[in-house]
Coordinates of C-alpha atoms and ligand atoms in Angstrom, one line a residue:
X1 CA -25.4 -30.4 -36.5
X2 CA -24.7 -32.8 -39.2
X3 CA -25.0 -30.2 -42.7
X4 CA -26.3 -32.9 -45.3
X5 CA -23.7 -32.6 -48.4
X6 CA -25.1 -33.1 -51.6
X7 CA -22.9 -35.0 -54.3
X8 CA -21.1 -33.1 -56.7
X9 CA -20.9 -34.2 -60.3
X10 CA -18.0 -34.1 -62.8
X11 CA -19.9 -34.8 -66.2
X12 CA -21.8 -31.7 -68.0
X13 CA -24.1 -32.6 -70.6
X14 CA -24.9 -30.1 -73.2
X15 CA -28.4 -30.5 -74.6
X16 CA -30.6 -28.8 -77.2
X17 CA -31.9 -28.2 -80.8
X18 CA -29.5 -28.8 -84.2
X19 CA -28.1 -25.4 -84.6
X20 CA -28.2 -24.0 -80.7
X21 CA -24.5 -23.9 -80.0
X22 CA -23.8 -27.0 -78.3
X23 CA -20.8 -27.0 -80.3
X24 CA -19.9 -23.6 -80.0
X25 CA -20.2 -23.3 -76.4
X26 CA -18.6 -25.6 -75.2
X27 CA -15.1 -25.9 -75.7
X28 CA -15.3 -22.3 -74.3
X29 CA -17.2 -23.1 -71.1
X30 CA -15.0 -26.5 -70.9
X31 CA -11.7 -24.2 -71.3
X32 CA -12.9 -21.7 -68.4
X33 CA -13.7 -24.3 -66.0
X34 CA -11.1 -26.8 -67.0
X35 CA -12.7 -29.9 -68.0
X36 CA -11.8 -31.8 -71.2
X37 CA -14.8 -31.2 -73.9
X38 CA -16.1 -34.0 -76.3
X39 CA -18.7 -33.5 -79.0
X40 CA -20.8 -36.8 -79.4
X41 CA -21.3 -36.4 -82.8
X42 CA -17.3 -35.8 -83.7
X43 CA -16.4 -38.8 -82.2
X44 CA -18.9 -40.7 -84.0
X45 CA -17.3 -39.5 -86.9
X46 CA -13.7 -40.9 -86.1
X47 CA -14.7 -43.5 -84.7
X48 CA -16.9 -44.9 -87.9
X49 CA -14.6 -42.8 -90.3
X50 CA -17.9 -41.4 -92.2
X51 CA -20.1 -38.8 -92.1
X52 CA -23.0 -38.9 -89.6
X53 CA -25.3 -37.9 -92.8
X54 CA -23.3 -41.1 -94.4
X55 CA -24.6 -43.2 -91.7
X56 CA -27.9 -42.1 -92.1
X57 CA -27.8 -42.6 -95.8
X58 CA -26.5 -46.1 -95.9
X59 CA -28.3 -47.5 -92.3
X60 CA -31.1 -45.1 -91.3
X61 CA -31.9 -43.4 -88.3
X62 CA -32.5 -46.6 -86.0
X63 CA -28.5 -47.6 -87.0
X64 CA -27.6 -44.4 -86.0
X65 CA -29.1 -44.1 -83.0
X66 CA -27.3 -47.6 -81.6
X67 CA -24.4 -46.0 -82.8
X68 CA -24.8 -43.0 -80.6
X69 CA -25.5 -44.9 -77.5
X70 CA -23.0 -47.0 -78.2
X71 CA -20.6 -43.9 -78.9
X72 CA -22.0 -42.8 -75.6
X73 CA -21.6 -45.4 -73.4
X74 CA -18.0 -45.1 -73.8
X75 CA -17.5 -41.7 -73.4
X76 CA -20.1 -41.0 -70.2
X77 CA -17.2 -42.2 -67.9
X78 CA -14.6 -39.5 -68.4
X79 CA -14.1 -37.4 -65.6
X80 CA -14.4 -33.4 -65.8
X81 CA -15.9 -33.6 -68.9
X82 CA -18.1 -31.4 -70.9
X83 CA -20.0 -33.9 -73.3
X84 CA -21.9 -32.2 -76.2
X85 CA -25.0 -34.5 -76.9
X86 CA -26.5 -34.4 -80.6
X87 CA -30.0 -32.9 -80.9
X88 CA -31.7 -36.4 -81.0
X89 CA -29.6 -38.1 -78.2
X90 CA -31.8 -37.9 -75.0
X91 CA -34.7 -38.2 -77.1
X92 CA -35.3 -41.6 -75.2
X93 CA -36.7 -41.4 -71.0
X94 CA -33.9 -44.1 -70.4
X95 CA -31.2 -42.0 -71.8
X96 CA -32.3 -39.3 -70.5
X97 CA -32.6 -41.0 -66.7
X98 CA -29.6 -42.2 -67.1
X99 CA -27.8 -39.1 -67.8
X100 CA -29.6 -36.7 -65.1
X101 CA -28.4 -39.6 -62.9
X102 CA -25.0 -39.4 -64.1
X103 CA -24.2 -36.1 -64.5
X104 CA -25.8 -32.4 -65.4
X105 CA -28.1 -31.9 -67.9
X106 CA -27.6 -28.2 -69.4
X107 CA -30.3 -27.4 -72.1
X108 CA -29.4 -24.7 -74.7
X109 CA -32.8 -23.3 -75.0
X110 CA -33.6 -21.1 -78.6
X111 CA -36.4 -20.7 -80.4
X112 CA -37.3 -22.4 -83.8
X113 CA -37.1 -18.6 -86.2
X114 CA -33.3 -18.4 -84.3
X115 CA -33.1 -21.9 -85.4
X116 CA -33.9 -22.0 -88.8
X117 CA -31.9 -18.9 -89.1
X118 CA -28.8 -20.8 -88.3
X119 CA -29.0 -23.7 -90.3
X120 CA -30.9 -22.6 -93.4
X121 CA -28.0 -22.5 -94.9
X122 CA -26.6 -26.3 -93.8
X123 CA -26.9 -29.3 -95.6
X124 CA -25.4 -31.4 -93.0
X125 CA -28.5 -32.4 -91.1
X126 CA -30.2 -36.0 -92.2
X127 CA -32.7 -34.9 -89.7
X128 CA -33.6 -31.8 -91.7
X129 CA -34.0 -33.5 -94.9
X130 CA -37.2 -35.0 -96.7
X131 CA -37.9 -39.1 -97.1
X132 CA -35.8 -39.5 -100.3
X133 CA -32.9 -37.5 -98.4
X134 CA -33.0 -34.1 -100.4
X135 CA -33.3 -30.8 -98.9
X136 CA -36.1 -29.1 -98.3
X137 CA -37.6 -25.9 -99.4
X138 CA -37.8 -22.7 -96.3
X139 CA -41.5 -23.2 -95.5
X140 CA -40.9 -27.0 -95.5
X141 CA -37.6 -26.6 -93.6
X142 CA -40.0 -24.0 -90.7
X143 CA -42.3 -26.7 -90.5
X144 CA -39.7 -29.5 -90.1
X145 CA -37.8 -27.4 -87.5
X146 CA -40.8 -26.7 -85.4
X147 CA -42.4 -30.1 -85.5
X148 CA -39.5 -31.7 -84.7
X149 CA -38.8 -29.4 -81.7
X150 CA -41.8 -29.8 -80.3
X151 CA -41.9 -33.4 -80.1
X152 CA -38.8 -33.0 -78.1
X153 CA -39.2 -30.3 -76.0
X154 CA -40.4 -32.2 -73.1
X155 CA -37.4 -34.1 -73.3
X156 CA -35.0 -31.4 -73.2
X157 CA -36.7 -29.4 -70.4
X158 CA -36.4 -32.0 -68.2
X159 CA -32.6 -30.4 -67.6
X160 CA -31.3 -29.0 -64.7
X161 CA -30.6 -26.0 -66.2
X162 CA -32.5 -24.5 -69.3
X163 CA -30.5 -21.3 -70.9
X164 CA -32.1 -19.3 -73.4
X165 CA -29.2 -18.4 -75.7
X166 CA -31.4 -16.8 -78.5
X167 CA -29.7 -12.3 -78.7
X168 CA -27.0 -13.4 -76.2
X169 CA -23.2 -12.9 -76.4
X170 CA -21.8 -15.9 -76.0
X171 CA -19.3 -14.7 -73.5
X172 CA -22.5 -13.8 -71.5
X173 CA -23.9 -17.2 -71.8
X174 CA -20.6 -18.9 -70.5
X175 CA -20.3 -16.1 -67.4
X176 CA -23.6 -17.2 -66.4
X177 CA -23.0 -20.7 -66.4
X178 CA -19.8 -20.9 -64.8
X179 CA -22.0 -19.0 -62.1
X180 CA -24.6 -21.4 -62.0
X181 CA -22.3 -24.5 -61.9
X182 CA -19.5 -23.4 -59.4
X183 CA -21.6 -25.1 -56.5
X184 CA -22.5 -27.9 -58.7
X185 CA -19.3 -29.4 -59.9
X186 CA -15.8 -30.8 -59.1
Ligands
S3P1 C1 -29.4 -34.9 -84.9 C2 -28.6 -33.9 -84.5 C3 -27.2 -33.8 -85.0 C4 -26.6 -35.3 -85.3 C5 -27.6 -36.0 -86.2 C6 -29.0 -36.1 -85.6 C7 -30.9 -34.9 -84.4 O1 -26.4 -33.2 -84.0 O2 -26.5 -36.0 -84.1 O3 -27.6 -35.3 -87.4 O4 -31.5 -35.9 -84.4 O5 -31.3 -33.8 -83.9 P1 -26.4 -31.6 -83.7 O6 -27.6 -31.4 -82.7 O7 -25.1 -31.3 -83.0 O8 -26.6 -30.9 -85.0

């Protein structure tokens, strides 16, 4: 009997909310499975030498988004790679087919009080600010965080995995995955 094999995949995408640990996770998870890790947003940074919030000032969202994709593009290619995405990236059904095609999607699930907890005290987040660019008050900042992630919940649980993060170790988060992925990867 011929077993059908399915195809493994050597690309990890990390998906999810400003402030969920993308970052945070995974160099760790890319260190205990051995893959190279790359954070979307860094790159951006070196490659443009400014600021993502820069960016935003001086082009606007649209800019940055071609960046992004652009910035992506390149990157999606590496082998054994963990990519971290930023919170808007798959915020588009082509991107988003295109990565689930390409790789796995891994969305670091947490809700919006964990969220605001983590960045209320961050000033790095264009998204998070109001039209003229300043910061916004806490009730405004709530009301921001949980609009925003609404819109784009249905674009994040259309992962392969969804892990809820919120009152875990992180140690405990990486075990699980590296469960969940051993029969998935390269
Ligand atoms: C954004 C999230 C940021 C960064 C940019 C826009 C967003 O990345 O890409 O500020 O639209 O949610 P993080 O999710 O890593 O904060």
């Amino acid at each position: 009997m011929v077993r059908e094999r399915k195809e493994k995949k050597s690309t990890i995408f990390l998906i999810g909310f400003m402030g969920s640990g993308k970052s945070t996770l995974g160099p760790i998870l890319a260190n205990t499975i051995g893959y190279q890790f790359i954070d979307l947003d860094v790159r951006i940074e070196q490659e443009q030498r400014r600021k993502i919030s820069e960016i935003f000032a001086q082009q606007g969202e649209k800019a940055f988004r071609e960046i992004e994709q652009t910035m992506l593009s390149a990157v999606i290619k590496e082998p054994k790679t963990i990519i971290s995405l930023g919170g808007g990236t798959i915020t588009s059904s082509t991107v988003l087919e295109m990565l689930k095609k390409h790789g796995i999607l891994i969305y670091l699930k947490s809700d919006p009080e964990h969220i605001y907890q983590r960045l209320r005290t961050k000033s790095d987040r264009p998204m998070l600010r109001d039209e003229n660019g300043s910061l916004l008050d806490e009730e405004e900042l709530k009301k921001k965080i949980s609009v925003l992630l609404e819109s784009r919940k249905h674009f994040y649980e259309e992962a392969d995995m969804i892990i809820h993060t919120d009152g875990q170790r992180i140690g405990v988060t990486v075990d699980e995955l590296v469960k969940k992925l051993s029969h998935l990867i390269d």
